PDB file of C-alpha atoms in Angstrom:
ATOM      1  CA  MET A   1      29.058-107.782  53.971  1.00  0.00           C
ATOM      2  CA  VAL A   2      31.637-105.115  54.814  1.00  0.00           C
ATOM      3  CA  LEU A   3      29.589-102.461  53.132  1.00  0.00           C
ATOM      4  CA  LYS A   4      26.548-103.570  55.030  1.00  0.00           C
ATOM      5  CA  LEU A   5      28.467-103.368  58.336  1.00  0.00           C
ATOM      6  CA  LYS A   6      29.735 -99.860  57.486  1.00  0.00           C
ATOM      7  CA  ALA A   7      26.209 -98.759  56.731  1.00  0.00           C
ATOM      8  CA  VAL A   8      25.011-100.109  60.086  1.00  0.00           C
ATOM      9  CA  VAL A   9      27.833 -98.320  61.979  1.00  0.00           C
ATOM     10  CA  ILE A  10      27.295 -95.028  60.169  1.00  0.00           C
ATOM     11  CA  GLY A  11      23.553 -95.259  60.805  1.00  0.00           C
ATOM     12  CA  SER A  12      24.118 -95.927  64.504  1.00  0.00           C
ATOM     13  CA  VAL A  13      26.509 -92.986  64.849  1.00  0.00           C
ATOM     14  CA  MET A  14      24.100 -90.647  63.094  1.00  0.00           C
ATOM     15  CA  SER A  15      21.202 -91.842  65.287  1.00  0.00           C
ATOM     16  CA  VAL A  16      23.216 -91.129  68.438  1.00  0.00           C
ATOM     17  CA  ALA A  17      24.251 -87.692  67.091  1.00  0.00           C
ATOM     18  CA  PHE A  18      20.709 -86.774  66.183  1.00  0.00           C
ATOM     19  CA  GLY A  19      19.594 -87.934  69.634  1.00  0.00           C
ATOM     20  CA  PHE A  20      22.105 -85.645  71.339  1.00  0.00           C
ATOM     21  CA  VAL A  21      20.978 -82.756  69.135  1.00  0.00           C
ATOM     22  CA  ALA A  22      17.319 -83.377  69.927  1.00  0.00           C
ATOM     23  CA  GLN A  23      18.079 -83.656  73.628  1.00  0.00           C
ATOM     24  CA  ALA A  24      20.101 -80.406  73.560  1.00  0.00           C
ATOM     25  CA  GLN A  25      17.249 -78.605  71.826  1.00  0.00           C
ATOM     26  CA  SER A  26      14.829 -79.732  74.538  1.00  0.00           C
ATOM     27  CA  LEU A  27      16.980 -78.301  77.383  1.00  0.00           C
ATOM     28  CA  PRO A  28      15.935 -74.896  78.808  1.00  0.00           C
ATOM     29  CA  VAL A  29      17.878 -71.907  77.540  1.00  0.00           C
ATOM     30  CA  ILE A  30      19.797 -70.172  80.337  1.00  0.00           C
ATOM     31  CA  GLU A  31      19.962 -66.445  79.730  1.00  0.00           C
ATOM     32  CA  PRO A  32      22.959 -64.577  81.212  1.00  0.00           C
ATOM     33  CA  GLU A  33      22.044 -62.418  84.179  1.00  0.00           C
ATOM     34  CA  PRO A  34      22.054 -58.693  83.343  1.00  0.00           C
ATOM     35  CA  LEU A  35      24.633 -56.508  85.004  1.00  0.00           C
ATOM     36  CA  PRO A  36      23.231 -54.636  88.019  1.00  0.00           C
ATOM     37  CA  GLU A  37      22.215 -51.058  87.329  1.00  0.00           C
ATOM     38  CA  PRO A  38      24.039 -48.358  89.277  1.00  0.00           C
ATOM     39  CA  PRO A  39      22.107 -47.306  92.395  1.00  0.00           C
ATOM     40  CA  GLU A  40      19.886 -44.274  92.049  1.00  0.00           C
ATOM     41  CA  GLU A  41      21.056 -41.105  93.761  1.00  0.00           C
ATOM     42  CA  ILE A  42      19.418 -40.795  97.159  1.00  0.00           C
ATOM     43  CA  GLY A  43      17.740 -37.454  97.758  1.00  0.00           C
ATOM     44  CA  ALA A  44      15.563 -34.927  96.026  1.00  0.00           C
ATOM     45  CA  TRP A  45      15.526 -31.139  95.710  1.00  0.00           C
ATOM     46  CA  TYR A  46      12.604 -29.123  97.027  1.00  0.00           C
ATOM     47  CA  ILE A  47      11.394 -25.550  97.294  1.00  0.00           C
ATOM     48  CA  ARG A  48       9.449 -24.198 100.241  1.00  0.00           C
ATOM     49  CA  GLY A  49       7.277 -21.275 101.283  1.00  0.00           C
ATOM     50  CA  ASP A  50       6.336 -20.288 104.839  1.00  0.00           C
ATOM     51  CA  ILE A  51       4.347 -17.768 106.829  1.00  0.00           C
ATOM     52  CA  ALA A  52       4.762 -17.168 110.560  1.00  0.00           C
ATOM     53  CA  TYR A  53       3.332 -15.282 113.494  1.00  0.00           C
ATOM     54  CA  VAL A  54       6.214 -13.810 115.490  1.00  0.00           C
ATOM     55  CA  VAL A  55       6.142 -13.190 119.240  1.00  0.00           C
ATOM     56  CA  ASN A  56       9.111 -10.966 120.102  1.00  0.00           C
ATOM     57  CA  GLU A  57      10.607 -10.978 123.564  1.00  0.00           C
ATOM     58  CA  ASP A  58      11.430  -7.734 125.329  1.00  0.00           C
ATOM     59  CA  THR A  59      15.090  -6.864 124.996  1.00  0.00           C
ATOM     60  CA  ASN A  60      17.766  -4.915 126.822  1.00  0.00           C
ATOM     61  CA  VAL A  61      18.840  -1.669 125.150  1.00  0.00           C
ATOM     62  CA  ILE A  62      21.974   0.230 126.109  1.00  0.00           C
ATOM     63  CA  TYR A  63      22.813   3.860 125.359  1.00  0.00           C
ATOM     64  CA  ASN A  64      26.590   3.712 125.565  1.00  0.00           C
ATOM     65  CA  GLU A  65      27.983   7.211 125.958  1.00  0.00           C
ATOM     66  CA  ASP A  66      31.680   7.940 126.196  1.00  0.00           C
ATOM     67  CA  VAL A  67      31.031   9.218 129.700  1.00  0.00           C
ATOM     68  CA  GLY A  68      29.210   6.123 130.869  1.00  0.00           C
ATOM     69  CA  ARG A  69      26.736   3.347 130.186  1.00  0.00           C
ATOM     70  CA  LEU A  70      22.996   3.849 130.497  1.00  0.00           C
ATOM     71  CA  ASN A  71      20.479   1.002 130.209  1.00  0.00           C
ATOM     72  CA  PHE A  72      16.969   1.670 129.030  1.00  0.00           C
ATOM     73  CA  GLY A  73      14.506   1.163 131.842  1.00  0.00           C
ATOM     74  CA  TYR A  74      12.442  -1.006 129.493  1.00  0.00           C
ATOM     75  CA  ALA A  75      12.427  -1.996 125.809  1.00  0.00           C
ATOM     76  CA  ASP A  76       9.261  -3.684 124.518  1.00  0.00           C
ATOM     77  CA  VAL A  77       9.155  -5.178 121.023  1.00  0.00           C
ATOM     78  CA  ASP A  78       5.753  -5.626 119.340  1.00  0.00           C
ATOM     79  CA  ASN A  79       4.689  -8.881 117.715  1.00  0.00           C
ATOM     80  CA  THR A  80       4.693  -9.117 113.940  1.00  0.00           C
ATOM     81  CA  GLY A  81       4.714 -11.581 111.027  1.00  0.00           C
ATOM     82  CA  ARG A  82       7.199 -13.257 108.687  1.00  0.00           C
ATOM     83  CA  ILE A  83       7.116 -14.636 105.183  1.00  0.00           C
ATOM     84  CA  GLY A  84       9.847 -16.760 103.668  1.00  0.00           C
ATOM     85  CA  VAL A  85      11.048 -18.958 100.814  1.00  0.00           C
ATOM     86  CA  GLY A  86      13.762 -21.576 100.591  1.00  0.00           C
ATOM     87  CA  LEU A  87      15.573 -24.186  98.543  1.00  0.00           C
ATOM     88  CA  GLY A  88      16.496 -27.523 100.083  1.00  0.00           C
ATOM     89  CA  ARG A  89      17.431 -31.145  99.600  1.00  0.00           C
ATOM     90  CA  ARG A  90      15.830 -34.200 101.160  1.00  0.00           C
ATOM     91  CA  PHE A  91      17.965 -37.246 101.991  1.00  0.00           C
ATOM     92  CA  GLY A  92      15.702 -40.240 102.571  1.00  0.00           C
ATOM     93  CA  ASP A  93      13.085 -40.069 105.300  1.00  0.00           C
ATOM     94  CA  TRP A  94      15.543 -39.070 108.019  1.00  0.00           C
ATOM     95  CA  PHE A  95      17.376 -35.892 107.097  1.00  0.00           C
ATOM     96  CA  ARG A  96      17.001 -32.755 105.017  1.00  0.00           C
ATOM     97  CA  THR A  97      18.686 -29.382 104.754  1.00  0.00           C
ATOM     98  CA  ASP A  98      17.695 -26.054 103.224  1.00  0.00           C
ATOM     99  CA  LEU A  99      18.713 -22.446 102.706  1.00  0.00           C
ATOM    100  CA  THR A 100      15.927 -20.018 103.635  1.00  0.00           C
ATOM    101  CA  LEU A 101      15.345 -16.299 103.216  1.00  0.00           C
ATOM    102  CA  ASP A 102      12.755 -14.737 105.561  1.00  0.00           C
ATOM    103  CA  TYR A 103      11.388 -11.214 105.743  1.00  0.00           C
ATOM    104  CA  MET A 104      10.092  -9.915 109.076  1.00  0.00           C
ATOM    105  CA  ALA A 105       7.478  -7.210 108.644  1.00  0.00           C
ATOM    106  CA  GLU A 106       8.209  -3.879 110.294  1.00  0.00           C
ATOM    107  CA  THR A 107       7.515  -3.760 114.005  1.00  0.00           C
ATOM    108  CA  SER A 108       8.195  -1.288 116.821  1.00  0.00           C
ATOM    109  CA  LEU A 109      10.522  -1.218 119.788  1.00  0.00           C
ATOM    110  CA  THR A 110       9.365   1.147 122.530  1.00  0.00           C
ATOM    111  CA  GLY A 111      11.596   2.015 125.457  1.00  0.00           C
ATOM    112  CA  GLY A 112      12.710   4.732 127.811  1.00  0.00           C
ATOM    113  CA  THR A 113      15.725   5.976 129.682  1.00  0.00           C
ATOM    114  CA  ILE A 114      16.022   7.343 133.185  1.00  0.00           C
ATOM    115  CA  GLY A 115      19.332   8.742 134.330  1.00  0.00           C
ATOM    116  CA  PRO A 116      21.384  11.697 135.465  1.00  0.00           C
ATOM    117  CA  CYS A 117      21.085  14.840 133.404  1.00  0.00           C
ATOM    118  CA  GLY A 118      23.438  17.320 135.030  1.00  0.00           C
ATOM    119  CA  PRO A 119      22.195  18.039 138.535  1.00  0.00           C
ATOM    120  CA  ALA A 120      18.759  16.617 137.692  1.00  0.00           C
ATOM    121  CA  THR A 121      17.310  13.277 136.601  1.00  0.00           C
ATOM    122  CA  CYS A 122      16.080  13.007 133.030  1.00  0.00           C
ATOM    123  CA  ALA A 123      13.628  10.579 131.451  1.00  0.00           C
ATOM    124  CA  THR A 124      13.045  10.033 127.744  1.00  0.00           C
ATOM    125  CA  VAL A 125      10.631   7.974 125.683  1.00  0.00           C
ATOM    126  CA  GLU A 126      12.302   6.242 122.737  1.00  0.00           C
ATOM    127  CA  ARG A 127      10.862   4.409 119.749  1.00  0.00           C
ATOM    128  CA  ALA A 128      12.445   2.488 116.880  1.00  0.00           C
ATOM    129  CA  ASP A 129      10.795   0.771 113.946  1.00  0.00           C
ATOM    130  CA  VAL A 130      12.648  -2.263 112.652  1.00  0.00           C
ATOM    131  CA  SER A 131      12.290  -4.742 109.784  1.00  0.00           C
ATOM    132  CA  ALA A 132      14.583  -7.706 109.175  1.00  0.00           C
ATOM    133  CA  LEU A 133      15.797 -10.046 106.454  1.00  0.00           C
ATOM    134  CA  SER A 134      17.293 -13.374 107.615  1.00  0.00           C
ATOM    135  CA  LEU A 135      19.377 -15.772 105.509  1.00  0.00           C
ATOM    136  CA  MET A 136      19.690 -19.134 107.308  1.00  0.00           C
ATOM    137  CA  LEU A 137      21.276 -22.508 106.570  1.00  0.00           C
ATOM    138  CA  ASN A 138      19.205 -25.182 108.328  1.00  0.00           C
ATOM    139  CA  GLY A 139      19.333 -28.897 109.011  1.00  0.00           C
ATOM    140  CA  TYR A 140      16.469 -31.155 110.167  1.00  0.00           C
ATOM    141  CA  ALA A 141      16.448 -34.667 111.607  1.00  0.00           C
ATOM    142  CA  SER A 142      13.278 -36.755 111.454  1.00  0.00           C
ATOM    143  CA  LEU A 143      12.154 -38.584 114.591  1.00  0.00           C
ATOM    144  CA  GLY A 144      10.277 -41.221 112.615  1.00  0.00           C
ATOM    145  CA  TYR A 145       7.892 -41.717 109.716  1.00  0.00           C
ATOM    146  CA  PHE A 146       4.313 -42.716 110.483  1.00  0.00           C
ATOM    147  CA  GLU A 147       1.755 -42.993 107.680  1.00  0.00           C
ATOM    148  CA  GLY A 148       3.069 -39.833 106.026  1.00  0.00           C
ATOM    149  CA  PHE A 149       3.602 -37.890 109.261  1.00  0.00           C
ATOM    150  CA  SER A 150       7.125 -37.016 110.338  1.00  0.00           C
ATOM    151  CA  PRO A 151       7.984 -35.112 113.548  1.00  0.00           C
ATOM    152  CA  TYR A 152      11.371 -33.416 113.394  1.00  0.00           C
ATOM    153  CA  LEU A 153      13.949 -31.288 115.199  1.00  0.00           C
ATOM    154  CA  GLY A 154      16.193 -28.742 113.518  1.00  0.00           C
ATOM    155  CA  ALA A 155      18.791 -26.035 113.929  1.00  0.00           C
ATOM    156  CA  GLY A 156      20.123 -23.243 111.769  1.00  0.00           C
ATOM    157  CA  VAL A 157      22.768 -20.541 111.573  1.00  0.00           C
ATOM    158  CA  GLY A 158      23.024 -17.464 109.396  1.00  0.00           C
ATOM    159  CA  PHE A 159      22.826 -13.698 109.265  1.00  0.00           C
ATOM    160  CA  THR A 160      20.093 -11.131 109.845  1.00  0.00           C
ATOM    161  CA  TYR A 161      19.955  -7.719 108.193  1.00  0.00           C
ATOM    162  CA  LEU A 162      18.226  -5.150 110.429  1.00  0.00           C
ATOM    163  CA  ASN A 163      16.831  -1.832 109.168  1.00  0.00           C
ATOM    164  CA  TRP A 164      16.213   0.653 112.016  1.00  0.00           C
ATOM    165  CA  ASP A 165      14.287   3.926 112.005  1.00  0.00           C
ATOM    166  CA  TYR A 166      14.918   5.502 115.419  1.00  0.00           C
ATOM    167  CA  ARG A 167      13.185   8.531 116.906  1.00  0.00           C
ATOM    168  CA  GLY A 168      12.837   9.846 120.433  1.00  0.00           C
ATOM    169  CA  GLY A 169      14.264  12.073 123.080  1.00  0.00           C
ATOM    170  CA  LEU A 170      17.803  11.124 122.094  1.00  0.00           C
ATOM    171  CA  GLY A 171      17.207  12.174 118.492  1.00  0.00           C
ATOM    172  CA  ASN A 172      16.053  10.808 115.136  1.00  0.00           C
ATOM    173  CA  PHE A 173      18.307   8.370 113.292  1.00  0.00           C
ATOM    174  CA  SER A 174      18.211   5.720 110.573  1.00  0.00           C
ATOM    175  CA  ASP A 175      20.705   2.885 110.573  1.00  0.00           C
ATOM    176  CA  GLU A 176      21.379  -0.612 109.230  1.00  0.00           C
ATOM    177  CA  ASP A 177      23.164  -3.585 110.754  1.00  0.00           C
ATOM    178  CA  VAL A 178      24.015  -7.178 109.742  1.00  0.00           C
ATOM    179  CA  ARG A 179      24.415  -9.640 112.600  1.00  0.00           C
ATOM    180  CA  PHE A 180      24.931 -13.354 113.253  1.00  0.00           C
ATOM    181  CA  ALA A 181      21.743 -15.278 114.074  1.00  0.00           C
ATOM    182  CA  TYR A 182      20.884 -18.821 115.118  1.00  0.00           C
ATOM    183  CA  ALA A 183      17.661 -20.811 115.257  1.00  0.00           C
ATOM    184  CA  LEU A 184      16.175 -23.932 116.853  1.00  0.00           C
ATOM    185  CA  MET A 185      13.151 -25.654 115.318  1.00  0.00           C
ATOM    186  CA  ALA A 186      10.616 -28.381 116.015  1.00  0.00           C
ATOM    187  CA  GLY A 187       7.584 -29.403 114.013  1.00  0.00           C
ATOM    188  CA  LEU A 188       5.459 -31.950 112.215  1.00  0.00           C
ATOM    189  CA  SER A 189       5.329 -32.461 108.458  1.00  0.00           C
ATOM    190  CA  TYR A 190       2.889 -34.509 106.392  1.00  0.00           C
ATOM    191  CA  ASP A 191       3.518 -35.868 102.894  1.00  0.00           C
ATOM    192  CA  VAL A 192       0.295 -35.290 100.969  1.00  0.00           C
ATOM    193  CA  ASN A 193       1.807 -37.206  98.043  1.00  0.00           C
ATOM    194  CA  SER A 194       5.240 -37.793  96.532  1.00  0.00           C
ATOM    195  CA  ASN A 195       5.620 -34.094  95.689  1.00  0.00           C
ATOM    196  CA  TRP A 196       3.663 -31.969  98.171  1.00  0.00           C
ATOM    197  CA  THR A 197       4.343 -31.686 101.911  1.00  0.00           C
ATOM    198  CA  VAL A 198       2.656 -29.462 104.481  1.00  0.00           C
ATOM    199  CA  ASP A 199       4.570 -28.380 107.556  1.00  0.00           C
ATOM    200  CA  ALA A 200       3.556 -26.887 110.910  1.00  0.00           C
ATOM    201  CA  GLY A 201       6.258 -25.943 113.364  1.00  0.00           C
ATOM    202  CA  TYR A 202       7.893 -23.711 115.943  1.00  0.00           C
ATOM    203  CA  ARG A 203      11.108 -21.720 115.576  1.00  0.00           C
ATOM    204  CA  PHE A 204      13.186 -19.868 118.131  1.00  0.00           C
ATOM    205  CA  LEU A 205      15.360 -17.210 116.483  1.00  0.00           C
ATOM    206  CA  ASN A 206      17.952 -15.084 118.253  1.00  0.00           C
ATOM    207  CA  VAL A 207      20.190 -12.247 117.125  1.00  0.00           C
ATOM    208  CA  PRO A 208      22.564 -12.137 120.119  1.00  0.00           C
ATOM    209  CA  GLU A 209      23.534  -8.456 119.854  1.00  0.00           C
ATOM    210  CA  GLY A 210      23.692  -5.544 117.466  1.00  0.00           C
ATOM    211  CA  ASN A 211      23.477  -1.808 116.920  1.00  0.00           C
ATOM    212  CA  ILE A 212      20.255   0.152 116.674  1.00  0.00           C
ATOM    213  CA  VAL A 213      22.253   3.329 116.058  1.00  0.00           C
ATOM    214  CA  ASP A 214      25.943   2.898 115.295  1.00  0.00           C
ATOM    215  CA  ASP A 215      28.619   5.176 116.729  1.00  0.00           C
ATOM    216  CA  ASN A 216      27.116   8.618 116.205  1.00  0.00           C
ATOM    217  CA  ALA A 217      28.624  12.081 116.752  1.00  0.00           C
ATOM    218  CA  VAL A 218      25.284  13.546 117.817  1.00  0.00           C
ATOM    219  CA  LEU A 219      24.819  10.847 120.453  1.00  0.00           C
ATOM    220  CA  ASN A 220      28.488  10.849 121.395  1.00  0.00           C
ATOM    221  CA  GLY A 221      28.182   7.052 121.356  1.00  0.00           C
ATOM    222  CA  ASP A 222      25.791   4.375 120.121  1.00  0.00           C
ATOM    223  CA  ILE A 223      22.545   2.624 120.994  1.00  0.00           C
ATOM    224  CA  ARG A 224      22.648  -1.160 120.930  1.00  0.00           C
ATOM    225  CA  PHE A 225      20.537  -4.132 121.925  1.00  0.00           C
ATOM    226  CA  GLU A 226      21.294  -7.427 123.627  1.00  0.00           C
ATOM    227  CA  ASN A 227      19.446 -10.549 122.415  1.00  0.00           C
ATOM    228  CA  LEU A 228      16.708  -9.818 119.920  1.00  0.00           C
ATOM    229  CA  MET A 229      14.769 -13.058 120.471  1.00  0.00           C
ATOM    230  CA  SER A 230      11.562 -14.262 118.841  1.00  0.00           C
ATOM    231  CA  HIS A 231       9.224 -17.275 119.050  1.00  0.00           C
ATOM    232  CA  GLU A 232       7.507 -18.178 115.790  1.00  0.00           C
ATOM    233  CA  VAL A 233       4.499 -20.326 114.956  1.00  0.00           C
ATOM    234  CA  ARG A 234       5.068 -21.352 111.340  1.00  0.00           C
ATOM    235  CA  LEU A 235       2.978 -22.906 108.570  1.00  0.00           C
ATOM    236  CA  GLY A 236       4.464 -23.872 105.237  1.00  0.00           C
ATOM    237  CA  VAL A 237       4.413 -26.069 102.167  1.00  0.00           C
ATOM    238  CA  ARG A 238       7.203 -27.850 100.315  1.00  0.00           C
ATOM    239  CA  TYR A 239       7.275 -29.071  96.724  1.00  0.00           C
ATOM    240  CA  THR A 240       9.715 -31.898  95.963  1.00  0.00           C
ATOM    241  CA  PHE A 241      10.865 -32.208  92.357  1.00  0.00           C
ATOM    242  CA  GLY A 242      10.461 -35.646  90.753  1.00  0.00           C
ATOM    243  CA  ASP A 243       8.842 -38.645  92.404  1.00  0.00           C
ATOM    244  CA  PHE A 244      10.684 -39.018  95.717  1.00  0.00           C
ATOM    245  CA  PHE A 245       9.132 -42.386  96.531  1.00  0.00           C
ATOM    246  CA  GLU A 246       9.927 -44.155  93.247  1.00  0.00           C
TER     247      GLU A 246
END
């Protein structure tokens, strides 16, 4: 009788145990949540190439002798073209920055002086050919992003190397000068795809002052300009490395 009772108890315990096991096996398996991946770095590098038509403003040229100061009666600067390259970084859809190097094709400055020449009045016709190389650090802020189109505003600072070849009534001279420059930009870019972007824009570039001919013994002074300003209509392309929109 006792043995029979033990058998019944053991059987009941085993049935309950097997029931718990079966019930546990039927429960859904809860997988641990994976650790979050570190956020991807925001931004992408790009290279750019640009061409531009340059409308140069007339400038003020000063022949600064030791005995006095003589302004040119006029100083006209011909229009020309630019070509440039750059390396930049894009930060989301709202900001980007780049370092650009532009070459301005040689153009001519034509001017003339009228002033005292002993007891008489003298007039000369002066001409200087100039080319320029500008290294600029620029920043651009987007005004929105609309179906791939992005209007923007920008500004830049840097330096311009000027190569002058001067000839005229005052003499023939060659000189070089490196001057501070600043720029203001506005434009519209369009993302063709995740890598290629086309860009059309305007840039105002100014070299506030500089020497055409530095202090020269023949001139007994120098020839300098005030505000070499240009207005540029620019067209360019940018290639962004990687897939920016992933």
